[in-house]
Structures are given as C-alpha cells and as structure tokens.
XYZ file of C-alpha atoms in Angstrom:
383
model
C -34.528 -5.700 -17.608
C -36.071 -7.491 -20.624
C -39.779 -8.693 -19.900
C -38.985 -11.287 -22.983
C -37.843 -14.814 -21.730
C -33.677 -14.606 -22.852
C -34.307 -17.929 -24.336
C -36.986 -16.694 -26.311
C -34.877 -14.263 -27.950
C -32.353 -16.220 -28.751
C -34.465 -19.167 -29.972
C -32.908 -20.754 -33.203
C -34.224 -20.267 -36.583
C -34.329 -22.850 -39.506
C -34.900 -26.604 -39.860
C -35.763 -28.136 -36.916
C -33.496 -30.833 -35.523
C -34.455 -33.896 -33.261
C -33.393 -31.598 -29.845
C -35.279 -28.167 -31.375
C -37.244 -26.577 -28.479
C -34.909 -27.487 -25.651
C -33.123 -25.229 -23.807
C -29.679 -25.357 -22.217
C -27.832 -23.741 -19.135
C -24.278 -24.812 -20.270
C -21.784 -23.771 -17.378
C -19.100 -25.365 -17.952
C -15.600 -24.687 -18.896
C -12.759 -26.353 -20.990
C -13.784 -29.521 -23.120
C -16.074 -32.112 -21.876
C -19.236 -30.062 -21.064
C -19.099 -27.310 -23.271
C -18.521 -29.786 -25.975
C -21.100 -32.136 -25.018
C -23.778 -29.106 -25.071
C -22.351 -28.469 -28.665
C -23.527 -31.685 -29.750
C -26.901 -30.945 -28.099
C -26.857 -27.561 -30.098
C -26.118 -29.163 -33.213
C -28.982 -31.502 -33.102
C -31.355 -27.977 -32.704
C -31.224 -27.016 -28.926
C -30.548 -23.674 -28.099
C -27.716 -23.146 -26.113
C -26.660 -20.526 -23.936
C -23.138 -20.744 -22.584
C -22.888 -18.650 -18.817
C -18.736 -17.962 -18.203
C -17.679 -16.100 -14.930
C -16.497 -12.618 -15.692
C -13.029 -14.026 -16.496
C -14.546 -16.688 -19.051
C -13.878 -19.787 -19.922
C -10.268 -20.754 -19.084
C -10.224 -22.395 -22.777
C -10.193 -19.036 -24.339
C -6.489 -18.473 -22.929
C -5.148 -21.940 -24.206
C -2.443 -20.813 -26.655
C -3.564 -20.093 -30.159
C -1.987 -18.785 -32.932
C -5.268 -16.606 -33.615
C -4.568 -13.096 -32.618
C -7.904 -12.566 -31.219
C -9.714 -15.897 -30.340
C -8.560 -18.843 -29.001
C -8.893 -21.542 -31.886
C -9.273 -24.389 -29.493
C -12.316 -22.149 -27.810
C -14.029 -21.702 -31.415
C -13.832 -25.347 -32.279
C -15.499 -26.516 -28.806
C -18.418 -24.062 -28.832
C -20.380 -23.416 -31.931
C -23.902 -22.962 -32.504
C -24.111 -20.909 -28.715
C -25.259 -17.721 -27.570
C -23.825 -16.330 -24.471
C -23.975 -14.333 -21.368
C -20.980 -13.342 -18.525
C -22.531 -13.714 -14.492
C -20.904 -13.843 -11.400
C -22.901 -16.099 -9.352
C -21.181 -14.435 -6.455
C -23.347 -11.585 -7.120
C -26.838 -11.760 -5.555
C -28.543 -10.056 -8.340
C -26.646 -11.709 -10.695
C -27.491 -14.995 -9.333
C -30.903 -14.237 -8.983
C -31.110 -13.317 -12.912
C -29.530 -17.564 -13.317
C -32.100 -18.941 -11.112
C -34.721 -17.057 -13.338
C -32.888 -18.938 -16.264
C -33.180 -22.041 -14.774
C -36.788 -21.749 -14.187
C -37.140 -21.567 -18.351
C -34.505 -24.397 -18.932
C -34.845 -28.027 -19.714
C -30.763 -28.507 -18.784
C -28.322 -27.499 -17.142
C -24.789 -28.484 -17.430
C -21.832 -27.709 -15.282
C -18.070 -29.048 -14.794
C -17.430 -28.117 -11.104
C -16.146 -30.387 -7.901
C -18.431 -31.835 -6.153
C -18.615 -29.083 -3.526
C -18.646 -26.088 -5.230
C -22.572 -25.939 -6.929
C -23.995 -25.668 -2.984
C -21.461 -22.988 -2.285
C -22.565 -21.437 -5.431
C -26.317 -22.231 -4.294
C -26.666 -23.821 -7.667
C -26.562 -27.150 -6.454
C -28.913 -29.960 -7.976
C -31.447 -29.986 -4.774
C -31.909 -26.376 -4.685
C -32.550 -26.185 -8.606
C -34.721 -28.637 -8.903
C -36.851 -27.199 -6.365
C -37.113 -24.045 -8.400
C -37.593 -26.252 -11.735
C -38.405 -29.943 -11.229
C -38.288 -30.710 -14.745
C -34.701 -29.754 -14.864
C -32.134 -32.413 -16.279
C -29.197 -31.359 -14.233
C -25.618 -32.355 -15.721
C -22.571 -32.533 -13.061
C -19.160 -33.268 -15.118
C -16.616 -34.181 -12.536
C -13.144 -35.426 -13.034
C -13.932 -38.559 -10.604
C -17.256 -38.621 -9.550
C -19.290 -37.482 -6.965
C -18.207 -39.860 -3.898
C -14.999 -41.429 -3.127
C -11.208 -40.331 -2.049
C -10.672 -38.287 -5.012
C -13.758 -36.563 -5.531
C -12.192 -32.932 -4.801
C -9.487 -33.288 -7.133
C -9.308 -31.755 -10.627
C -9.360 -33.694 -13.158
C -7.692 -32.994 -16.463
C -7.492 -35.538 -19.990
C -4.439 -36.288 -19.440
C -3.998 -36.778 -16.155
C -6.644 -39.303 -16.278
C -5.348 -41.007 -19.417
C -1.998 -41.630 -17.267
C -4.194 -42.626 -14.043
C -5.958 -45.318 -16.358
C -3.147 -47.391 -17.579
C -4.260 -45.558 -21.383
C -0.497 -43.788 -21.744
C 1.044 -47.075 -20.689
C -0.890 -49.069 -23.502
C -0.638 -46.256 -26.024
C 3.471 -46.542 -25.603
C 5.898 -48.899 -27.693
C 5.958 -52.395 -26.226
C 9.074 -52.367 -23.228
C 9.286 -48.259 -23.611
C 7.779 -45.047 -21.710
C 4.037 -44.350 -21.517
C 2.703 -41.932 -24.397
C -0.212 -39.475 -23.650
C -2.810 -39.657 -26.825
C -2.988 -36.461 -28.183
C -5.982 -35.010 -29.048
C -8.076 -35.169 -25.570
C -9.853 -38.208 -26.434
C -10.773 -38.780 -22.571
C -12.730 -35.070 -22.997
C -14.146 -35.613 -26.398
C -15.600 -39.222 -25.179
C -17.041 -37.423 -21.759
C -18.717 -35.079 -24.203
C -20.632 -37.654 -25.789
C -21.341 -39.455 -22.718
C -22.624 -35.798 -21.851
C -25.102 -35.525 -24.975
C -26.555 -38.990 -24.685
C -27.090 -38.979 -20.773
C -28.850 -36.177 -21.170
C -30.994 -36.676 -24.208
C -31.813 -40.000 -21.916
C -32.758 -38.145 -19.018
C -34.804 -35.808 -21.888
C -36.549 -39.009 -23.143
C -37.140 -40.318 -19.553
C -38.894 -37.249 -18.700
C -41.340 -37.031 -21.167
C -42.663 -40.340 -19.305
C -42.561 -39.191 -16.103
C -42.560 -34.891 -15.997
C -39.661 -35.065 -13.778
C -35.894 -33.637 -14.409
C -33.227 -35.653 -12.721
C -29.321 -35.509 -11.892
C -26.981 -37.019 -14.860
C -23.352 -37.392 -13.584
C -20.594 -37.993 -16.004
C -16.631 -38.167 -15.198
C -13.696 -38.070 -17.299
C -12.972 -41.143 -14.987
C -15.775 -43.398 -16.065
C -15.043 -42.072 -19.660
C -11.404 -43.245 -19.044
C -12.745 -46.390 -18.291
C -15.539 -46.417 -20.642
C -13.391 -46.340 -23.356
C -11.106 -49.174 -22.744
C -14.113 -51.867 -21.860
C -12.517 -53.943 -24.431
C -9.532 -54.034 -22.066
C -11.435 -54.153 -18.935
C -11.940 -57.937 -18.450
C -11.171 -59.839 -15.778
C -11.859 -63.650 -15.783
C -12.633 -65.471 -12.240
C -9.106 -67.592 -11.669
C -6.787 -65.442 -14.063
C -4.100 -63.546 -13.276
C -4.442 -60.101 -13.135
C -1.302 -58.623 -14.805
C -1.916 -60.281 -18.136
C -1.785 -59.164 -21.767
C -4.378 -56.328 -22.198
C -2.987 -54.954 -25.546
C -5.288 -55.019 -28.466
C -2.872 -53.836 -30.988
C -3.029 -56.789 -33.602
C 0.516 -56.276 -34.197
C 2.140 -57.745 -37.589
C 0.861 -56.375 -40.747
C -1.562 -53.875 -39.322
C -0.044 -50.783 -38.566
C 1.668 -47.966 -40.229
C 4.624 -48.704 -42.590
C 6.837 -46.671 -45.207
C 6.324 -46.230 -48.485
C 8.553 -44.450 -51.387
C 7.043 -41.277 -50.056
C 4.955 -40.918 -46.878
C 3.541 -43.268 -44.599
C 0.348 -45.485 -45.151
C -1.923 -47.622 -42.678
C -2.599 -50.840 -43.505
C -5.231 -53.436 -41.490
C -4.943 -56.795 -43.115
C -6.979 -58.881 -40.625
C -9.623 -60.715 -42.570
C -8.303 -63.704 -45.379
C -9.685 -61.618 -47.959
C -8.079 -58.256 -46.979
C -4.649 -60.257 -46.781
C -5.279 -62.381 -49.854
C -5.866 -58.911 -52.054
C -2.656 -56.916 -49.748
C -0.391 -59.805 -51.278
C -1.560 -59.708 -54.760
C -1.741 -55.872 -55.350
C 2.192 -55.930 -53.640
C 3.419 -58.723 -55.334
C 3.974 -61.303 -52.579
C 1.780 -63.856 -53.567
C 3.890 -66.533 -52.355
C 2.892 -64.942 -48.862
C -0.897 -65.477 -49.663
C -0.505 -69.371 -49.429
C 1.845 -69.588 -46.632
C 0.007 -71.667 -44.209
C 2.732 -69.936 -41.177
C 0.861 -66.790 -41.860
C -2.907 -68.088 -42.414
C -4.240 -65.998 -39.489
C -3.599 -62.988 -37.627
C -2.557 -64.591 -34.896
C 0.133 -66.116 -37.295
C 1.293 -63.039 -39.131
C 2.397 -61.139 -35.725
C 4.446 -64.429 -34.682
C 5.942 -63.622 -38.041
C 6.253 -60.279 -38.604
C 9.872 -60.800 -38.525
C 9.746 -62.432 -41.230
C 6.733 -60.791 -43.356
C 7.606 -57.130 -42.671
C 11.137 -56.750 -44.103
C 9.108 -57.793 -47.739
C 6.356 -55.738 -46.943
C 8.161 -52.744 -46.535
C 10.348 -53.439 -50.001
C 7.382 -53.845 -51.941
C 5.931 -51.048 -50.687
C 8.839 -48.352 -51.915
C 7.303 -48.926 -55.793
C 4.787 -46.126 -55.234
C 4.122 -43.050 -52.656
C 1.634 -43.571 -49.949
C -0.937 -41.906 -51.727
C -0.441 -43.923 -54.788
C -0.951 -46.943 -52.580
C -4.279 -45.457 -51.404
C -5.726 -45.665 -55.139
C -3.914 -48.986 -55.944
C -5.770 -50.827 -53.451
C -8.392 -48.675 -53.514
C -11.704 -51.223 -51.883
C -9.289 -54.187 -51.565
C -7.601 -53.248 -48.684
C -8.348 -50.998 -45.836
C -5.697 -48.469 -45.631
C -4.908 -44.974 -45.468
C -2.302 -42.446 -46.180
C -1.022 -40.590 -43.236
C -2.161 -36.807 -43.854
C -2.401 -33.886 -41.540
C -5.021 -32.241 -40.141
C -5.354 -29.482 -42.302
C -6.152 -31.676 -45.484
C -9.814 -32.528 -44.172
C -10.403 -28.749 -44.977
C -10.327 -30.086 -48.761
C -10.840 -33.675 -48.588
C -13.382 -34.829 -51.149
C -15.393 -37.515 -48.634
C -15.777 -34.659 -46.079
C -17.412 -31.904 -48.596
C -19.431 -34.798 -50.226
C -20.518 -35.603 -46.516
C -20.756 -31.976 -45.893
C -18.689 -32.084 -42.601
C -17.213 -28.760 -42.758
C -19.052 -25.713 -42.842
C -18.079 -21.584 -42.817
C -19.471 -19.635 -40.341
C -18.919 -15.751 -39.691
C -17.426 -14.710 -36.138
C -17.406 -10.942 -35.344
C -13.874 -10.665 -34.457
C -11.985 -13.667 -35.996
C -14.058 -13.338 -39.138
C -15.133 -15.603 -41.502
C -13.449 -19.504 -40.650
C -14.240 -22.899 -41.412
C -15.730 -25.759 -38.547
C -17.121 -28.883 -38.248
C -20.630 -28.680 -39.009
C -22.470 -32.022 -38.076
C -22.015 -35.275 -36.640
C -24.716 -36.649 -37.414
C -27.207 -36.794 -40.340
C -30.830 -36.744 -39.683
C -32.937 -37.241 -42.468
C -36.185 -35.357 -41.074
C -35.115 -33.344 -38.860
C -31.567 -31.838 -39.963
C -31.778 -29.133 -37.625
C -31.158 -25.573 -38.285
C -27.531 -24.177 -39.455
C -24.412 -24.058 -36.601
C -22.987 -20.875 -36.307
C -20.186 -19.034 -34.618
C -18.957 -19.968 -31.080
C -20.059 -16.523 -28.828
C -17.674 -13.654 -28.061
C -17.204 -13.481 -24.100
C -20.583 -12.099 -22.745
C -22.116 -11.228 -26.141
C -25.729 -11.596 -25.283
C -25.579 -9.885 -21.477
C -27.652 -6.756 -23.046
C -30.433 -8.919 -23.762
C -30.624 -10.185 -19.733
C-alpha cells in the first residue's frame, strides 16, 4: 500500500485555478455528476473519479469510437481514476481513507443506497466533518418518487419541457442534447463551490442535494408563474413567434431574432422590405406574430437572394442571426479558437482528440491545463 496520500500523487501541476487545492471523491455515473465535477476540475481541483468494477455505465453508450465511448471522453476530462467495489470490506475501507483527505464528495445514487453502501452522508461526515457531501438524485431525497431513477429525458417529458419544445397543436419533442443533465451539472459545481465558500466561515462540510427534477424546473422559471386568481392552464410558451425563428434561405437555413425596433428596422433594410419598417400593424413584437401571415411569405422571398451564410456576413452586427451549422464546424470555427474553447489532449488508447477546454476565463487564476478523461481504473496501482 502507498504511505503517500493518493491525492497527493495525483495533485495537478500548472497555473493555479480559483478551485486549485481541493480535492474531489466523484462517484457518480452518467452525466450530471461526473460532469458537474468536470467543471470543478477545470477551475483547478483535482479530481478523482471511483467507478464500480464494471465502470461507469456511460462508457457503454454507443459510440462510433472503437475503443472509448465518445460521450464518456467528453463528460470526464481533467480526472484521474481508480475502480472499488464498496462491497468489498477492504476496498471500502481504502474509500473511507479517501474521504478522510477529501474536501467533496459527489455521488448520483437513490436515496437509499449510500447507507447500504455505508457511505451515507452521516457516517462520512463523522469520519471527515469538513466534507461537502454531493447527493444527485433524479427527484430528491423525500417524497413519492424518491426511489425512482431518473433519466434527462424522462424528466424533460415529466416537466411539461417536451410538450413546450413541440410544434403548436402537434406531439411533444424531447430536446436533444441532455440539457436537464448538463443544467444539474452546473447546479452541481456552484452548490458545491457554495458549500466550499460557506465552509471556510464556519470549518464545517455539509450535505448539497441536487435533482434533475429541480433542474427540470429550474430551468423553465420563466414559465413557472402562477398569478393569485388566474387560470392555471394558460399560455406558458415563450417562443416569440413571427419573425424570430429559423427560415430558408437560397441555401441552408439561418436564425433570425428581430425583437428590438432597431434589430427590425436594420432586418428590413438589409432585405429590401422597407415598406415593412414603417408599417405601424407590425411596430412591435407582439404585432409581427399576429402577422406573420402576412410578413413571412416576403421574408422568406427576400431571403432566397443569398445562402445562409452569405446572410450571416450581410447583416453582420445589424441583426442577430445565425446560420444553421453542425456540430462538427465548432472544431474550426474562428470565435471558438480566438476564445480558445477547444483544446487537444492525448488519451492512451483513443489517442490524440480534440475537447472542450474551458468554460470559463479567469484572468488570475486560469488554472492548470485539462487533460484526458481516465481509462477504467487507471490509477488503482497508486492505492
């Protein structure tokens, strides 16, 4: 057994960042925790990701890597990791002895698992009462559904999301992309950079609970109003409707938000519809969705004089707009390698690939450089 501290070994070299020093259990699995200890790592912590002896169930998600799962890579850079079976005594002894040298631990089990698993917050923070202990639940820890497992989309349907997201009088449409995860994840890193803050004050760890239900719900505040005497089934759409939106052009698609009078004053002249500009019918925004019957049919004509991307230069800072790419152009965009978003990093099976680096500048304290997501239990011979 090594008679250095793991963490100690694996302790992160370079620039320090605003979170450089702390150190993080992170045993969690799929999206929401593992990716909000990422952002922890990328603002300096050291991370060190524990998986069962299976691993993480996001390194099976389909992938057309060979050898890695991509979705796997892209949730947990800038970690070091370890395979335990907390089933095993000694195995769970050699966590506990972790947890004694951590500042956080994060986890995505039910509710009743951690004291089954004796890692449960009362029993850890009696071993280390500084401890910032992070539970990531699907909906909560009390109520009916506690026990259930929670999943993105599942809760996106639950939460009214895939009914809003569909086309006025159709189906409900799932969001692609597993917004309800990637907004848990940040609810994740600032709960518990709180709870960090919090303890400097008062030398004492606490429990942080996050669910992809209040994330759900988080998200859609904006929607969540209900005034004293209204009805409750009322209009809870934000979509401005109209103008804004995404509309053909000669070649490709562009989006388009018009809201302001000056954004619609300059969308008219650089199209050529200047006799819309005036129009008192369509002097709001209000206005222009009442009309879009009317505006959108000469919209969408002026709009086949150039490509999509042509559009993007013609109106350029006039008009807020966007041609509809794909993914894979970011790789090359110019605003992400002048902002420095995407960075390569070597992984010893996949090889050399390209990841988000980043999100979010520091001007002291840029923290030290991310680096590969860990192979499954790469850093067990240093227990």
């Amino acid at each position: 057994m090594a008679t250095t501290s793991l963490f100690d070994q694996i302790h992160r070299d370079g620039p320090p960042g605003p979170l450089t020093g702390v150190r993080v259990l992170d045993l969690s699995a799929y999206i929401a925790g593992p990716y909000g200890c990422t952002l922890l790592a990328d603002q300096g912590a050291t991370v060190l990701k524990v998986e069962p002896p299976a691993g993480d169930n996001l390194r099976q998600y389909p992938s057309t890597l060979p050898s890695e799962s991509r979705a796997f890579l892209g949730v947990n850079r800038s970690k070091r990791g370890i395979v335990l079976d907390l089933k095993d005594q000694a195995q769970h002894a050699q966590l506990l002895r972790l947890v004694r040298e951590a500042d956080v631990l994060v986890h995505n089990f039910r509710p009743s698992v951690p004291a089954r698993l004796g890692i449960d917050f009362e029993r850890l923070s009696a071993f280390n009462p500084r401890l910032v202990y992070c539970a990531v639940s699907g909906y909560g820890e009390r109520g009916p559904m506690r026990e259930k497992a929670g999943y993105d989309q599942v809760l996106q349907a639950m939460t009214g999301m895939c009914a809003l997201q569909g086309k006025r009088s159709g189906p409900p449409e799932i969001i692609y992309g597993s917004v309800v995860d990637y907004y848990a994840a940040a609810l994740v890193a600032s709960g518990v950079t709180a709870a960090l803050y919090e303890r400097e004050r008062s030398g004492v760890g606490q429990f942080v609970g996050v669910s992809l239900l209040r994330a759900a719900l988080t998200m859609q505040s904006a929607r969540l109003v209900w005034v004293e005497g209204e009805a409750l089934d009322i209009g809870r759409d934000m979509r401005s409707g109209g103008v804004t939106g995404i509309h053909p052009a000669k070649e490709g698609y562009l989006y388009l938000s018009a809201n302001t009078a000056r954004f619609w004053q300059a969308l008219c002249r650089l199209t050529g519809l200047d006799a819309l500009a005036d129009d008192p019918r369509y002097a709001s925004v209000k206005l222009r969705a009442q009309h879009a019957g009317e505006i959108l049919p000469r919209l969408h004509e002026a709009l086949q004089a150039h490509t999509a991307m042509q559009w993007e230069e013609i109106f350029g800072d006039a008009v807020p707009c966007a041609a509809a790419r794909k993914i894979e152009d970011m790789f090359q965009h110019p605003q992400v390698h002048a902002e420095q978003m995407i960075g390569e990093v070597a992984h010893p099976v996949v090889g050399k690939y390209q990841n988000v680096t980043r999100p979010i500048v520091y001007g002291r304290t840029p923290g030290p450089e991310p680096f590969a997501a860990p192979t499954l239990g790469q850093d067990n011979a240093l227990l």
